[in-house]
mmCIF file of C-alpha atoms in Angstrom:
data_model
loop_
_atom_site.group_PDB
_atom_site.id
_atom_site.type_symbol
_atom_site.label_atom_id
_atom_site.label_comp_id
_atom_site.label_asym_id
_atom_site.label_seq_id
_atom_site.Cartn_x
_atom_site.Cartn_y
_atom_site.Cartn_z
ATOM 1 C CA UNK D 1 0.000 0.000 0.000
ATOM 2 C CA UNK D 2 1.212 3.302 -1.343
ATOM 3 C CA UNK D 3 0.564 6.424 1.020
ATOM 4 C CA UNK D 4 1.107 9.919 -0.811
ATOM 5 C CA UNK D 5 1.136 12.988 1.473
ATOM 6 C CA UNK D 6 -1.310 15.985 0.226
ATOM 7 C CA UNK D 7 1.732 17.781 -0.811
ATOM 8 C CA UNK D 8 2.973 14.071 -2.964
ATOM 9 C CA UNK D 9 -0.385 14.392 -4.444
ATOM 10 C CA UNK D 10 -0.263 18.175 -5.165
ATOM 11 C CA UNK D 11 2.842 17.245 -7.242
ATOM 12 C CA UNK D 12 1.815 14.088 -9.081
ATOM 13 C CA UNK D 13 -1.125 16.296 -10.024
ATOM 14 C CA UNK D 14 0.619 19.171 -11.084
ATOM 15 C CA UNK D 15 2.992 16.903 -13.182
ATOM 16 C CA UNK D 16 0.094 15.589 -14.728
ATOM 17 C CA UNK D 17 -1.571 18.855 -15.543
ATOM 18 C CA UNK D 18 2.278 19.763 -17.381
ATOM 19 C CA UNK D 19 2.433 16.494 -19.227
ATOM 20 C CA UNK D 20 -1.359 16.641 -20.794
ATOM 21 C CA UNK D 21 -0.292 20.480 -21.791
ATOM 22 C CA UNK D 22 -3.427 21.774 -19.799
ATOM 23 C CA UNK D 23 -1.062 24.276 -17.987
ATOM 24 C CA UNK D 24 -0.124 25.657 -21.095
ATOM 25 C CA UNK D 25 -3.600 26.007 -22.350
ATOM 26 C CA UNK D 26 -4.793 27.732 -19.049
ATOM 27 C CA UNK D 27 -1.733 30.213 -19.614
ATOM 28 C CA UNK D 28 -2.423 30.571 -22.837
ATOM 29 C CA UNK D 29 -5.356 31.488 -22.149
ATOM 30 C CA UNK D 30 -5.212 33.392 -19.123
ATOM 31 C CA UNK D 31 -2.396 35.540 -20.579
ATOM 32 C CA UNK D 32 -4.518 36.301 -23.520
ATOM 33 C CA UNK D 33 -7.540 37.345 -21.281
ATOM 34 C CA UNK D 34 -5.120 39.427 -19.425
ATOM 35 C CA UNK D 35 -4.015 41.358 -22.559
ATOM 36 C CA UNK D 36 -7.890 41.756 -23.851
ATOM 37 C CA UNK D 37 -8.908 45.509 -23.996
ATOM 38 C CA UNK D 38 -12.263 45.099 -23.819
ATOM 39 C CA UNK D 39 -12.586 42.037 -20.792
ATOM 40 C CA UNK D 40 -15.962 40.404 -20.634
ATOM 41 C CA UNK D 41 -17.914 40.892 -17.838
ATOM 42 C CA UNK D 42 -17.984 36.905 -17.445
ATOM 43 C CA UNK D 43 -14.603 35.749 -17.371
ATOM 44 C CA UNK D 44 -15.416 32.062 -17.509
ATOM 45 C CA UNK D 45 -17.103 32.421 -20.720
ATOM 46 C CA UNK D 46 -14.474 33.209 -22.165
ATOM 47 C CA UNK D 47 -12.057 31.054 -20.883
ATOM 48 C CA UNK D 48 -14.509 28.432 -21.883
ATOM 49 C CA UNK D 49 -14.631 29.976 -25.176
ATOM 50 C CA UNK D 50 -11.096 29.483 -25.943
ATOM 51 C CA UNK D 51 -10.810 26.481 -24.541
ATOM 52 C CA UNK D 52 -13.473 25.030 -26.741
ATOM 53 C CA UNK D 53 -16.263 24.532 -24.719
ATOM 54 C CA UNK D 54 -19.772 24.174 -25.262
ATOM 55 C CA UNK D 55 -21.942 26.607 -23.210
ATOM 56 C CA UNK D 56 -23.410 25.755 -19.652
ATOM 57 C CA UNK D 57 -20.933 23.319 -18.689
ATOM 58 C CA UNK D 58 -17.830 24.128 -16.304
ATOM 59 C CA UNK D 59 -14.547 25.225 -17.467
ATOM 60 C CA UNK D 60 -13.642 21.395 -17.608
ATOM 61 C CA UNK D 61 -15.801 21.177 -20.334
ATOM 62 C CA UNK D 62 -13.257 22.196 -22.952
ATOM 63 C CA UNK D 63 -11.283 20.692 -25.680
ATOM 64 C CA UNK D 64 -13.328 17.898 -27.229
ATOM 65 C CA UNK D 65 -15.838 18.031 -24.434
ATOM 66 C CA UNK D 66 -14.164 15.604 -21.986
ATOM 67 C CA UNK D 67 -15.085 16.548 -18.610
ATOM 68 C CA UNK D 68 -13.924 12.639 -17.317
ATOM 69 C CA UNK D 69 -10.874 13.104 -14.725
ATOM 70 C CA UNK D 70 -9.518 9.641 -16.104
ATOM 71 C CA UNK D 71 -7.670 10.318 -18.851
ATOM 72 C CA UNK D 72 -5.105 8.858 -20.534
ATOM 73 C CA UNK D 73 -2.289 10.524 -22.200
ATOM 74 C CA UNK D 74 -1.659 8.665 -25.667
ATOM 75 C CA UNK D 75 -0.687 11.956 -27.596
ATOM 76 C CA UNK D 76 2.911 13.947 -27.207
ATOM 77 C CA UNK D 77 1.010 16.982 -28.337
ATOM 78 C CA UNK D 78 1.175 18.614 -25.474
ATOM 79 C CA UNK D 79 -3.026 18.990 -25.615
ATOM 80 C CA UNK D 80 -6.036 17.360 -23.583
ATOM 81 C CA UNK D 81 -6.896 14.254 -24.130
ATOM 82 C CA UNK D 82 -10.053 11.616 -24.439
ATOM 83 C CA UNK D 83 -11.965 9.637 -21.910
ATOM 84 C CA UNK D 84 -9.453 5.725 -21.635
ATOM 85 C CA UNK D 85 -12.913 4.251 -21.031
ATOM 86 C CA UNK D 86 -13.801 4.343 -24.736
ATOM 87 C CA UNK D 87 -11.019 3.292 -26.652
ATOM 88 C CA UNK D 88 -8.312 4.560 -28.978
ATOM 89 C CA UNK D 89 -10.203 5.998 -31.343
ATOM 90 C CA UNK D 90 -12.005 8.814 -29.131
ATOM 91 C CA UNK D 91 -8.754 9.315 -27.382
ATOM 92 C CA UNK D 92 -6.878 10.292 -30.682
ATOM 93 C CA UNK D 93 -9.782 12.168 -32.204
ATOM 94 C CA UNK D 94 -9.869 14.192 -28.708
ATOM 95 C CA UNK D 95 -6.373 14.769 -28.988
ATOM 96 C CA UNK D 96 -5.969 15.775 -32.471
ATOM 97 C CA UNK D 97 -8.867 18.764 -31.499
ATOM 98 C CA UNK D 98 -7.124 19.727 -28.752
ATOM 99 C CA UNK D 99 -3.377 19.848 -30.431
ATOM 100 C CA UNK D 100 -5.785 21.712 -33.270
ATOM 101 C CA UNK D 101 -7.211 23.716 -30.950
ATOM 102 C CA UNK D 102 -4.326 25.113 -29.106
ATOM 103 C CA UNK D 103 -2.735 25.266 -32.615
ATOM 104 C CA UNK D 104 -5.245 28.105 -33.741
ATOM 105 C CA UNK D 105 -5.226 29.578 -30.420
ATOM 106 C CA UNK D 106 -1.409 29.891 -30.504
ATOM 107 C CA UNK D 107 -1.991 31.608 -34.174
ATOM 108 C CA UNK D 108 -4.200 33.942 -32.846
ATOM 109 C CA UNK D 109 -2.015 34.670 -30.007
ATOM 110 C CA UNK D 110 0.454 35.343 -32.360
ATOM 111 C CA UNK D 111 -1.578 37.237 -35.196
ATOM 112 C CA UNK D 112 -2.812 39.386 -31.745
ATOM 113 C CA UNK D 113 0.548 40.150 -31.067
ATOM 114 C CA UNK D 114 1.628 41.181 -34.376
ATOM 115 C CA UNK D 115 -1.213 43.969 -34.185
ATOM 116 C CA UNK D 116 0.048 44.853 -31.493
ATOM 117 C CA UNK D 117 3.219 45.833 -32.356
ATOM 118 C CA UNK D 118 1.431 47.677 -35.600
ATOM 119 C CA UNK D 119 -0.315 49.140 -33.165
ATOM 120 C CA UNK D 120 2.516 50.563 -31.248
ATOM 121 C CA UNK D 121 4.219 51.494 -34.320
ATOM 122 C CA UNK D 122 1.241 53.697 -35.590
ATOM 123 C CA UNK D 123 0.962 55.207 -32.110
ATOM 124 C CA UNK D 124 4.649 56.212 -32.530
ATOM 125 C CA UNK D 125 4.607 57.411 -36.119
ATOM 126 C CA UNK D 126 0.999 59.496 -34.460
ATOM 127 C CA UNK D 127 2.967 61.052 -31.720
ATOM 128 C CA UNK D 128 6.127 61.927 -34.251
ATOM 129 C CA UNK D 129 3.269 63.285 -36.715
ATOM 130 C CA UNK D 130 1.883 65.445 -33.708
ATOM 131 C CA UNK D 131 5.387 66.821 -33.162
ATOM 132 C CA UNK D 132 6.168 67.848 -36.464
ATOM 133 C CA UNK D 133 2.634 69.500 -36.943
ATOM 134 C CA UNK D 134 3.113 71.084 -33.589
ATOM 135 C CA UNK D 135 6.638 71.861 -34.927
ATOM 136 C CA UNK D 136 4.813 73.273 -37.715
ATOM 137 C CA UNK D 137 2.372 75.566 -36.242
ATOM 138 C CA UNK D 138 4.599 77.441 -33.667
ATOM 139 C CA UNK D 139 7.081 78.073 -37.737
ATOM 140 C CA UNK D 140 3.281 79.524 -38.412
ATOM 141 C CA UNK D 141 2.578 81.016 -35.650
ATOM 142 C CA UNK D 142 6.490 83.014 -35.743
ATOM 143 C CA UNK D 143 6.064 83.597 -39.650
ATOM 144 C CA UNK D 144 2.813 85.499 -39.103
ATOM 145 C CA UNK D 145 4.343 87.100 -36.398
ATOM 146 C CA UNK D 146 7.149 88.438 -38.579
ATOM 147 C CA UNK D 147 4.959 89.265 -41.230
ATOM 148 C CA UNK D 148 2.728 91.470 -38.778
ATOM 149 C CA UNK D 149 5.613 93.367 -37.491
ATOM 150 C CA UNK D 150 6.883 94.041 -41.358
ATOM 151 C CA UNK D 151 3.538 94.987 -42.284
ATOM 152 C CA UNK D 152 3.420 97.718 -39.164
ATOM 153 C CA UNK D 153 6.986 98.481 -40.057
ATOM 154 C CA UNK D 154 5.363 98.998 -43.692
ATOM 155 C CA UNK D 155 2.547 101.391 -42.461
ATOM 156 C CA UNK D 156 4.915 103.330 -40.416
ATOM 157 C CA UNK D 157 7.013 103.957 -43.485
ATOM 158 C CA UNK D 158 4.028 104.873 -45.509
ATOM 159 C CA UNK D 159 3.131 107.127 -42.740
ATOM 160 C CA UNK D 160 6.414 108.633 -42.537
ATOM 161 C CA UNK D 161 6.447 109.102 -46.410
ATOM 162 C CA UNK D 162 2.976 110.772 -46.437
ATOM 163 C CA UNK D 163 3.984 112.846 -43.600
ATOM 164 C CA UNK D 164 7.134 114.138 -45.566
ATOM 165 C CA UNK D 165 5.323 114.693 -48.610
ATOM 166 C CA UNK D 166 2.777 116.880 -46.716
ATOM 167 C CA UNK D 167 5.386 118.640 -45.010
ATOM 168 C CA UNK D 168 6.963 119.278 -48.792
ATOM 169 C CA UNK D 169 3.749 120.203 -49.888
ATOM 170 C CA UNK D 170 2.997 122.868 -47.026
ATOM 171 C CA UNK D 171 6.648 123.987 -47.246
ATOM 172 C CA UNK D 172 5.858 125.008 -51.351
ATOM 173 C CA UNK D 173 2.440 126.104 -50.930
ATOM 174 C CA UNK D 174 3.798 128.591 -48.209
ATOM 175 C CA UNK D 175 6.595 129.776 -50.453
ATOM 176 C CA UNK D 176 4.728 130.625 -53.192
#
């Protein structure tokens, strides 16, 4: 007779959970619900979501639908696996979904994370584009300036001129 302590059994478990790639899933995931913008207001639904389950059942219901805790781990995919009550063929099929599965999820991850990085990239060529315009209006801003203070400069002259040319003009019409 065998006796495992809770913390033996914690392990065996958690080796298991590594081996039939379930960890990975859950991270997967997990991660990818972490990096959503817009989170659902259930987060179960959409952990079962991406873990392929059919509505209404628990989170266990994913990949293939296999919610039997004796499983039996035929596949080196790294994915869940079928019920070893039913034979081969429901355990490969089960398999193949879930190695399918986490396949597309690990696309999507990926295709995510690429528009992402877009994403940042716009956002920097936006905030380079904002300096330049700003960059842009205070040139604008100093060129009308300028051209204010040459067109009072102008006005002045003009002023001067007419002022001279009025002067002349008394000067003659008193001399004469």
């Amino acid at each position: 007779m065998s006796y495992h302590t809770p913390d033996s059994k914690k392990e065996d478990f958690r080796r298991y959970l590594e081996r039939s790639g379930a960890i990975d899933s859950l991270t997967s995931v997990l991660v990818g619900l972490f990096e959503e913008t817009d989170r659902p207001l259930e987060s179960t639904e959409y952990i079962k979501k991406y873990l392929g389950g059919e509505g209404g059942g628990g989170v266990g219901a994913g990949a293939g639908g296999n919610t039997n805790s004796n499983t039996n781990t035929k596949s080196g995919s790294g994915g869940a696996t079928g019920s070893s009550g039913t034979g081969n063929g429901t355990t490969t099929t089960s398999s193949n979904n879930s190695a399918a599965h986490l396949a597309s999820q690990q696309h999507i991850h990926q295709e995510n994370e690429k528009l992402r990085k877009e994403n940042r990239e716009y956002k920097q060529q936006v905030k380079e584009l904002n300096k330049t315009i700003e960059t842009l209006r205070a040139n604008l801003k100093h060129s009308r300036e300028e051209a204010k203070k040459a067109r009072q400069q102008q006005q002045q002259q003009q002023q001067q001129q007419q002022q001279q040319m009025q002067q002349q003009q008394q000067q003659q019409s008193s001399q004469s």
